[in-house]
């Protein structure tokens, strides 16, 4: 498994899997693995930018779900980093 940042995660290594995704986001995330919450957040923000520029009703639905997820991830990050 390789994280989006290029970090190689060995089989059985620690990866962050996003569970409980709404249907709209399953396609966006697919089988991507993340090595840290930071990478999840970066991916969310990148996807938000991409989807924002598409501006269709379908994309707008995904954006609102993704925005919510990004906020959740940001909160998780803060609780990890802020200890
Ligand atoms: Zn990473």
mmCIF file of N, CA, C and O and ligand atoms in Angstrom:
data_model
loop_
_atom_site.group_PDB
_atom_site.id
_atom_site.type_symbol
_atom_site.label_atom_id
_atom_site.label_comp_id
_atom_site.label_asym_id
_atom_site.label_seq_id
_atom_site.Cartn_x
_atom_site.Cartn_y
_atom_site.Cartn_z
ATOM 1 N N UNK A 1 0.841 -1.196 0.000
ATOM 2 C CA UNK A 1 0.000 0.000 0.000
ATOM 3 C C UNK A 1 0.878 1.249 0.000
ATOM 4 O O UNK A 1 1.876 1.317 0.714
ATOM 5 N N UNK A 2 0.494 2.212 -0.805
ATOM 6 C CA UNK A 2 1.252 3.454 -0.837
ATOM 7 C C UNK A 2 0.309 4.611 -0.548
ATOM 8 O O UNK A 2 -0.742 4.752 -1.155
ATOM 9 N N UNK A 3 0.727 5.434 0.374
ATOM 10 C CA UNK A 3 -0.077 6.604 0.716
ATOM 11 C C UNK A 3 0.060 7.646 -0.385
ATOM 12 O O UNK A 3 1.003 7.635 -1.170
ATOM 13 N N UNK A 4 -0.856 8.561 -0.434
ATOM 14 C CA UNK A 4 -0.833 9.604 -1.457
ATOM 15 C C UNK A 4 0.435 10.468 -1.384
ATOM 16 O O UNK A 4 0.852 11.065 -2.362
ATOM 17 N N UNK A 5 1.059 10.538 -0.192
ATOM 18 C CA UNK A 5 2.250 11.363 -0.028
ATOM 19 C C UNK A 5 3.502 10.618 -0.465
ATOM 20 O O UNK A 5 4.590 11.163 -0.439
ATOM 21 N N UNK A 6 3.340 9.333 -0.860
ATOM 22 C CA UNK A 6 4.486 8.571 -1.332
ATOM 23 C C UNK A 6 5.056 7.645 -0.275
ATOM 24 O O UNK A 6 5.932 6.837 -0.564
ATOM 25 N N UNK A 7 4.584 7.757 0.962
ATOM 26 C CA UNK A 7 5.055 6.877 2.019
ATOM 27 C C UNK A 7 4.561 5.463 1.753
ATOM 28 O O UNK A 7 3.381 5.247 1.489
ATOM 29 N N UNK A 8 5.497 4.528 1.789
ATOM 30 C CA UNK A 8 5.106 3.146 1.574
ATOM 31 C C UNK A 8 4.680 2.540 2.902
ATOM 32 O O UNK A 8 5.421 2.578 3.881
ATOM 33 N N UNK A 9 3.476 2.003 2.909
ATOM 34 C CA UNK A 9 2.988 1.374 4.129
ATOM 35 C C UNK A 9 3.086 -0.135 3.938
ATOM 36 O O UNK A 9 2.444 -0.694 3.065
ATOM 37 N N UNK A 10 3.941 -0.797 4.730
ATOM 38 C CA UNK A 10 4.102 -2.240 4.571
ATOM 39 C C UNK A 10 2.806 -2.980 4.870
ATOM 40 O O UNK A 10 1.970 -2.484 5.629
ATOM 41 N N UNK A 11 2.665 -4.152 4.260
ATOM 42 C CA UNK A 11 1.478 -4.958 4.507
ATOM 43 C C UNK A 11 1.341 -5.198 6.000
ATOM 44 O O UNK A 11 2.301 -5.545 6.680
ATOM 45 N N UNK A 12 0.174 -4.974 6.517
ATOM 46 C CA UNK A 12 -0.036 -5.148 7.949
ATOM 47 C C UNK A 12 0.406 -3.942 8.754
ATOM 48 O O UNK A 12 0.267 -3.917 9.970
ATOM 49 N N UNK A 13 0.972 -2.930 8.061
ATOM 50 C CA UNK A 13 1.405 -1.720 8.742
ATOM 51 C C UNK A 13 0.225 -0.846 9.115
ATOM 52 O O UNK A 13 -0.922 -1.168 8.787
ATOM 53 N N UNK A 14 0.534 0.238 9.767
ATOM 54 C CA UNK A 14 -0.531 1.106 10.246
ATOM 55 C C UNK A 14 -1.025 2.034 9.150
ATOM 56 O O UNK A 14 -0.294 2.891 8.672
ATOM 57 N N UNK A 15 -2.234 1.821 8.719
ATOM 58 C CA UNK A 15 -2.837 2.731 7.749
ATOM 59 C C UNK A 15 -4.136 3.262 8.335
ATOM 60 O O UNK A 15 -4.738 2.633 9.199
ATOM 61 N N UNK A 16 -4.514 4.414 7.858
ATOM 62 C CA UNK A 16 -5.773 4.987 8.304
ATOM 63 C C UNK A 16 -6.820 4.675 7.254
ATOM 64 O O UNK A 16 -6.653 5.008 6.085
ATOM 65 N N UNK A 17 -7.836 3.985 7.676
ATOM 66 C CA UNK A 17 -8.929 3.693 6.770
ATOM 67 C C UNK A 17 -10.124 4.511 7.189
ATOM 68 O O UNK A 17 -10.448 4.604 8.367
ATOM 69 N N UNK A 18 -10.733 5.116 6.221
ATOM 70 C CA UNK A 18 -11.917 5.905 6.507
ATOM 71 C C UNK A 18 -13.124 4.979 6.418
ATOM 72 O O UNK A 18 -13.400 4.426 5.360
ATOM 73 N N UNK A 19 -13.792 4.800 7.503
ATOM 74 C CA UNK A 19 -14.957 3.925 7.493
ATOM 75 C C UNK A 19 -16.220 4.759 7.667
ATOM 76 O O UNK A 19 -16.172 5.910 8.103
ATOM 77 N N UNK A 20 -17.329 4.155 7.325
ATOM 78 C CA UNK A 20 -18.609 4.832 7.484
ATOM 79 C C UNK A 20 -18.795 5.988 6.529
ATOM 80 O O UNK A 20 -19.500 6.950 6.833
ATOM 81 N N UNK A 21 -18.149 5.899 5.368
ATOM 82 C CA UNK A 21 -18.312 6.963 4.379
ATOM 83 C C UNK A 21 -19.712 6.939 3.790
ATOM 84 O O UNK A 21 -20.250 5.869 3.539
ATOM 85 N N UNK A 22 -20.278 8.100 3.546
ATOM 86 C CA UNK A 22 -21.535 8.119 2.798
ATOM 87 C C UNK A 22 -21.283 7.621 1.373
ATOM 88 O O UNK A 22 -20.166 7.727 0.866
ATOM 89 N N UNK A 23 -22.336 7.081 0.743
ATOM 90 C CA UNK A 23 -22.217 6.525 -0.621
ATOM 91 C C UNK A 23 -21.537 7.495 -1.574
ATOM 92 O O UNK A 23 -20.723 7.084 -2.402
ATOM 93 N N UNK A 24 -21.864 8.764 -1.428
ATOM 94 C CA UNK A 24 -21.352 9.760 -2.368
ATOM 95 C C UNK A 24 -19.824 9.847 -2.327
ATOM 96 O O UNK A 24 -19.195 10.240 -3.299
ATOM 97 N N UNK A 25 -19.245 9.488 -1.177
ATOM 98 C CA UNK A 25 -17.797 9.641 -1.034
ATOM 99 C C UNK A 25 -17.035 8.352 -1.299
ATOM 100 O O UNK A 25 -15.813 8.363 -1.414
ATOM 101 N N UNK A 26 -17.770 7.231 -1.407
ATOM 102 C CA UNK A 26 -17.080 5.955 -1.620
ATOM 103 C C UNK A 26 -16.292 5.975 -2.928
ATOM 104 O O UNK A 26 -15.185 5.457 -2.999
ATOM 105 N N UNK A 27 -16.868 6.606 -3.963
ATOM 106 C CA UNK A 27 -16.186 6.687 -5.251
ATOM 107 C C UNK A 27 -14.960 7.580 -5.170
ATOM 108 O O UNK A 27 -13.954 7.338 -5.812
ATOM 109 N N UNK A 28 -15.064 8.635 -4.381
ATOM 110 C CA UNK A 28 -13.965 9.592 -4.264
ATOM 111 C C UNK A 28 -12.758 8.929 -3.588
ATOM 112 O O UNK A 28 -11.629 9.067 -4.031
ATOM 113 N N UNK A 29 -13.037 8.176 -2.532
ATOM 114 C CA UNK A 29 -11.947 7.595 -1.759
ATOM 115 C C UNK A 29 -11.469 6.262 -2.316
ATOM 116 O O UNK A 29 -10.285 5.953 -2.228
ATOM 117 N N UNK A 30 -12.377 5.490 -2.896
ATOM 118 C CA UNK A 30 -11.977 4.212 -3.468
ATOM 119 C C UNK A 30 -11.177 3.386 -2.489
ATOM 120 O O UNK A 30 -11.575 3.200 -1.341
ATOM 121 N N UNK A 31 -10.008 2.912 -2.932
ATOM 122 C CA UNK A 31 -9.183 2.035 -2.093
ATOM 123 C C UNK A 31 -7.941 2.748 -1.587
ATOM 124 O O UNK A 31 -6.909 2.140 -1.368
ATOM 125 N N UNK A 32 -8.021 4.044 -1.431
ATOM 126 C CA UNK A 32 -6.844 4.806 -1.044
ATOM 127 C C UNK A 32 -6.493 4.551 0.421
ATOM 128 O O UNK A 32 -7.375 4.487 1.280
ATOM 129 N N UNK A 33 -5.198 4.394 0.681
ATOM 130 C CA UNK A 33 -4.721 4.245 2.046
ATOM 131 C C UNK A 33 -4.027 5.535 2.466
ATOM 132 O O UNK A 33 -3.476 6.254 1.639
ATOM 133 N N UNK A 34 -4.088 5.824 3.756
ATOM 134 C CA UNK A 34 -3.430 7.025 4.262
ATOM 135 C C UNK A 34 -2.505 6.649 5.410
ATOM 136 O O UNK A 34 -2.838 5.812 6.233
ATOM 137 N N UNK A 35 -1.325 7.312 5.465
ATOM 138 C CA UNK A 35 -0.372 6.978 6.526
ATOM 139 C C UNK A 35 -0.622 7.824 7.769
ATOM 140 O O UNK A 35 -0.171 7.489 8.850
ATOM 141 N N UNK A 36 -1.344 8.929 7.636
ATOM 142 C CA UNK A 36 -1.596 9.783 8.791
ATOM 143 C C UNK A 36 -2.850 10.621 8.550
ATOM 144 O O UNK A 36 -3.257 10.818 7.408
ATOM 145 N N UNK A 37 -3.422 11.136 9.635
ATOM 146 C CA UNK A 37 -4.601 12.009 9.470
ATOM 147 C C UNK A 37 -4.286 13.227 8.614
ATOM 148 O O UNK A 37 -5.146 13.753 7.927
ATOM 149 N N UNK A 38 -3.028 13.671 8.653
ATOM 150 C CA UNK A 38 -2.623 14.815 7.837
ATOM 151 C C UNK A 38 -2.864 14.538 6.359
ATOM 152 O O UNK A 38 -3.288 15.413 5.611
ATOM 153 N N UNK A 39 -2.537 13.314 5.962
ATOM 154 C CA UNK A 39 -2.700 12.944 4.558
ATOM 155 C C UNK A 39 -4.174 12.839 4.207
ATOM 156 O O UNK A 39 -4.567 13.173 3.094
ATOM 157 N N UNK A 40 -4.983 12.387 5.137
ATOM 158 C CA UNK A 40 -6.421 12.327 4.894
ATOM 159 C C UNK A 40 -6.931 13.736 4.641
ATOM 160 O O UNK A 40 -7.657 14.000 3.689
ATOM 161 N N UNK A 41 -6.493 14.645 5.477
ATOM 162 C CA UNK A 41 -6.957 16.027 5.370
ATOM 163 C C UNK A 41 -6.499 16.650 4.055
ATOM 164 O O UNK A 41 -7.274 17.315 3.373
ATOM 165 N N UNK A 42 -5.255 16.416 3.706
ATOM 166 C CA UNK A 42 -4.736 16.964 2.454
ATOM 167 C C UNK A 42 -5.526 16.434 1.272
ATOM 168 O O UNK A 42 -5.847 17.168 0.332
ATOM 169 N N UNK A 43 -5.850 15.143 1.323
ATOM 170 C CA UNK A 43 -6.619 14.543 0.242
ATOM 171 C C UNK A 43 -8.012 15.146 0.169
ATOM 172 O O UNK A 43 -8.515 15.450 -0.911
ATOM 173 N N UNK A 44 -8.628 15.349 1.328
ATOM 174 C CA UNK A 44 -9.958 15.951 1.377
ATOM 175 C C UNK A 44 -9.934 17.336 0.750
ATOM 176 O O UNK A 44 -10.797 17.683 -0.060
ATOM 177 N N UNK A 45 -8.937 18.130 1.127
ATOM 178 C CA UNK A 45 -8.862 19.506 0.641
ATOM 179 C C UNK A 45 -8.632 19.541 -0.867
ATOM 180 O O UNK A 45 -9.234 20.345 -1.580
ATOM 181 N N UNK A 46 -7.769 18.646 -1.358
ATOM 182 C CA UNK A 46 -7.525 18.572 -2.796
ATOM 183 C C UNK A 46 -8.801 18.220 -3.540
ATOM 184 O O UNK A 46 -9.129 18.809 -4.563
ATOM 185 N N UNK A 47 -9.508 17.216 -3.010
ATOM 186 C CA UNK A 47 -10.733 16.770 -3.668
ATOM 187 C C UNK A 47 -11.787 17.862 -3.642
ATOM 188 O O UNK A 47 -12.530 18.044 -4.601
ATOM 189 N N UNK A 48 -11.836 18.581 -2.540
ATOM 190 C CA UNK A 48 -12.791 19.689 -2.439
ATOM 191 C C UNK A 48 -12.539 20.718 -3.529
ATOM 192 O O UNK A 48 -13.469 21.200 -4.166
ATOM 193 N N UNK A 49 -11.265 21.043 -3.729
ATOM 194 C CA UNK A 49 -10.913 22.025 -4.749
ATOM 195 C C UNK A 49 -11.334 21.554 -6.122
ATOM 196 O O UNK A 49 -11.906 22.305 -6.910
ATOM 197 N N UNK A 50 -11.032 20.283 -6.409
ATOM 198 C CA UNK A 50 -11.379 19.717 -7.716
ATOM 199 C C UNK A 50 -12.879 19.741 -7.929
ATOM 200 O O UNK A 50 -13.369 20.171 -8.969
ATOM 201 N N UNK A 51 -13.622 19.272 -6.916
ATOM 202 C CA UNK A 51 -15.069 19.169 -7.058
ATOM 203 C C UNK A 51 -15.720 20.544 -7.128
ATOM 204 O O UNK A 51 -16.715 20.742 -7.822
ATOM 205 N N UNK A 52 -15.132 21.481 -6.400
ATOM 206 C CA UNK A 52 -15.647 22.844 -6.401
ATOM 207 C C UNK A 52 -15.661 23.424 -7.803
ATOM 208 O O UNK A 52 -16.573 24.156 -8.186
ATOM 209 N N UNK A 53 -14.641 23.077 -8.566
ATOM 210 C CA UNK A 53 -14.522 23.646 -9.907
ATOM 211 C C UNK A 53 -15.451 22.958 -10.895
ATOM 212 O O UNK A 53 -15.685 23.471 -11.986
ATOM 213 N N UNK A 54 -15.963 21.793 -10.541
ATOM 214 C CA UNK A 54 -16.880 21.087 -11.445
ATOM 215 C C UNK A 54 -18.263 21.751 -11.422
ATOM 216 O O UNK A 54 -18.875 21.978 -12.453
ATOM 217 N N UNK A 55 -18.735 22.040 -10.203
ATOM 218 C CA UNK A 55 -19.974 22.789 -10.033
ATOM 219 C C UNK A 55 -21.179 22.219 -10.788
ATOM 220 O O UNK A 55 -21.810 22.896 -11.585
ATOM 221 N N UNK A 56 -21.483 20.967 -10.528
ATOM 222 C CA UNK A 56 -22.738 20.369 -10.986
ATOM 223 C C UNK A 56 -23.526 20.010 -9.732
ATOM 224 O O UNK A 56 -22.941 19.932 -8.649
ATOM 225 N N UNK A 57 -24.838 19.800 -9.865
ATOM 226 C CA UNK A 57 -25.609 19.412 -8.670
ATOM 227 C C UNK A 57 -25.016 18.174 -7.999
ATOM 228 O O UNK A 57 -24.949 18.088 -6.769
ATOM 229 N N UNK A 58 -24.571 17.216 -8.805
ATOM 230 C CA UNK A 58 -23.971 15.993 -8.264
ATOM 231 C C UNK A 58 -22.701 16.315 -7.472
ATOM 232 O O UNK A 58 -22.512 15.856 -6.353
ATOM 233 N N UNK A 59 -21.834 17.138 -8.075
ATOM 234 C CA UNK A 59 -20.580 17.492 -7.425
ATOM 235 C C UNK A 59 -20.841 18.289 -6.151
ATOM 236 O O UNK A 59 -20.167 18.111 -5.139
ATOM 237 N N UNK A 60 -21.853 19.150 -6.199
ATOM 238 C CA UNK A 60 -22.159 19.961 -5.013
ATOM 239 C C UNK A 60 -22.585 19.082 -3.841
ATOM 240 O O UNK A 60 -22.264 19.372 -2.696
ATOM 241 N N UNK A 61 -23.325 17.998 -4.126
ATOM 242 C CA UNK A 61 -23.722 17.064 -3.072
ATOM 243 C C UNK A 61 -22.508 16.420 -2.431
ATOM 244 O O UNK A 61 -22.416 16.293 -1.214
ATOM 245 N N UNK A 62 -21.557 16.021 -3.291
ATOM 246 C CA UNK A 62 -20.335 15.390 -2.790
ATOM 247 C C UNK A 62 -19.537 16.396 -1.970
ATOM 248 O O UNK A 62 -18.995 16.080 -0.916
ATOM 249 N N UNK A 63 -19.477 17.633 -2.463
ATOM 250 C CA UNK A 63 -18.711 18.668 -1.768
ATOM 251 C C UNK A 63 -19.228 18.857 -0.344
ATOM 252 O O UNK A 63 -18.450 18.950 0.602
ATOM 253 N N UNK A 64 -20.565 18.866 -0.194
ATOM 254 C CA UNK A 64 -21.085 19.117 1.147
ATOM 255 C C UNK A 64 -20.776 17.941 2.079
ATOM 256 O O UNK A 64 -20.441 18.135 3.246
ATOM 257 N N UNK A 65 -20.847 16.707 1.557
ATOM 258 C CA UNK A 65 -20.470 15.538 2.374
ATOM 259 C C UNK A 65 -18.985 15.551 2.702
ATOM 260 O O UNK A 65 -18.567 15.253 3.825
ATOM 261 N N UNK A 66 -18.198 15.910 1.690
ATOM 262 C CA UNK A 66 -16.745 15.906 1.863
ATOM 263 C C UNK A 66 -16.321 17.006 2.830
ATOM 264 O O UNK A 66 -15.401 16.827 3.628
ATOM 265 N N UNK A 67 -17.021 18.109 2.764
ATOM 266 C CA UNK A 67 -16.714 19.212 3.668
ATOM 267 C C UNK A 67 -16.927 18.777 5.118
ATOM 268 O O UNK A 67 -16.105 19.043 5.992
ATOM 269 N N UNK A 68 -18.027 18.075 5.344
ATOM 270 C CA UNK A 68 -18.329 17.579 6.683
ATOM 271 C C UNK A 68 -17.235 16.637 7.174
ATOM 272 O O UNK A 68 -16.767 16.726 8.302
ATOM 273 N N UNK A 69 -16.825 15.726 6.278
ATOM 274 C CA UNK A 69 -15.785 14.757 6.626
ATOM 275 C C UNK A 69 -14.476 15.477 6.939
ATOM 276 O O UNK A 69 -13.776 15.131 7.898
ATOM 277 N N UNK A 70 -14.157 16.488 6.131
ATOM 278 C CA UNK A 70 -12.925 17.232 6.330
ATOM 279 C C UNK A 70 -12.907 17.902 7.705
ATOM 280 O O UNK A 70 -11.888 17.913 8.394
ATOM 281 N N UNK A 71 -14.060 18.425 8.107
ATOM 282 C CA UNK A 71 -14.149 19.046 9.428
ATOM 283 C C UNK A 71 -13.911 18.007 10.525
ATOM 284 O O UNK A 71 -13.237 18.271 11.517
ATOM 285 N N UNK A 72 -14.490 16.818 10.325
ATOM 286 C CA UNK A 72 -14.298 15.752 11.311
ATOM 287 C C UNK A 72 -12.836 15.365 11.415
ATOM 288 O O UNK A 72 -12.299 15.173 12.502
ATOM 289 N N UNK A 73 -12.192 15.238 10.242
ATOM 290 C CA UNK A 73 -10.780 14.864 10.225
ATOM 291 C C UNK A 73 -9.940 15.951 10.889
ATOM 292 O O UNK A 73 -9.038 15.666 11.668
ATOM 293 N N UNK A 74 -10.273 17.200 10.611
ATOM 294 C CA UNK A 74 -9.541 18.314 11.210
ATOM 295 C C UNK A 74 -9.663 18.279 12.735
ATOM 296 O O UNK A 74 -8.699 18.517 13.449
ATOM 297 N N UNK A 75 -10.845 17.962 13.206
ATOM 298 C CA UNK A 75 -11.069 17.872 14.649
ATOM 299 C C UNK A 75 -10.228 16.743 15.251
ATOM 300 O O UNK A 75 -9.624 16.897 16.313
ATOM 301 N N UNK A 76 -10.189 15.610 14.532
ATOM 302 C CA UNK A 76 -9.382 14.483 14.991
ATOM 303 C C UNK A 76 -7.916 14.871 15.061
ATOM 304 O O UNK A 76 -7.217 14.568 16.024
ATOM 305 N N UNK A 77 -7.452 15.577 14.020
ATOM 306 C CA UNK A 77 -6.059 16.014 13.959
ATOM 307 C C UNK A 77 -5.730 16.881 15.153
ATOM 308 O O UNK A 77 -4.695 16.714 15.791
ATOM 309 N N UNK A 78 -6.594 17.829 15.430
ATOM 310 C CA UNK A 78 -6.368 18.742 16.535
ATOM 311 C C UNK A 78 -6.260 17.960 17.843
ATOM 312 O O UNK A 78 -5.395 18.223 18.667
ATOM 313 N N UNK A 79 -7.126 16.972 18.009
ATOM 314 C CA UNK A 79 -7.104 16.229 19.267
ATOM 315 C C UNK A 79 -5.842 15.372 19.376
ATOM 316 O O UNK A 79 -5.345 15.128 20.468
ATOM 317 N N UNK A 80 -5.304 14.938 18.216
ATOM 318 C CA UNK A 80 -4.056 14.164 18.244
ATOM 319 C C UNK A 80 -2.868 15.075 18.530
ATOM 320 O O UNK A 80 -2.060 14.836 19.421
ATOM 321 N N UNK A 81 -2.783 16.165 17.753
ATOM 322 C CA UNK A 81 -1.629 17.057 17.861
ATOM 323 C C UNK A 81 -1.669 17.872 19.146
ATOM 324 O O UNK A 81 -0.649 18.164 19.753
ATOM 325 N N UNK A 82 -2.897 18.223 19.550
ATOM 326 C CA UNK A 82 -3.030 19.063 20.731
ATOM 327 C C UNK A 82 -2.930 18.245 22.013
ATOM 328 O O UNK A 82 -2.802 18.813 23.102
ATOM 329 N N UNK A 83 -3.010 16.912 21.848
ATOM 330 C CA UNK A 83 -2.882 16.002 22.975
ATOM 331 C C UNK A 83 -3.833 16.338 24.094
ATOM 332 O O UNK A 83 -3.537 16.181 25.259
HETATM 333 ZN ZN1 LIG B 1 0.920 9.927 3.821
#
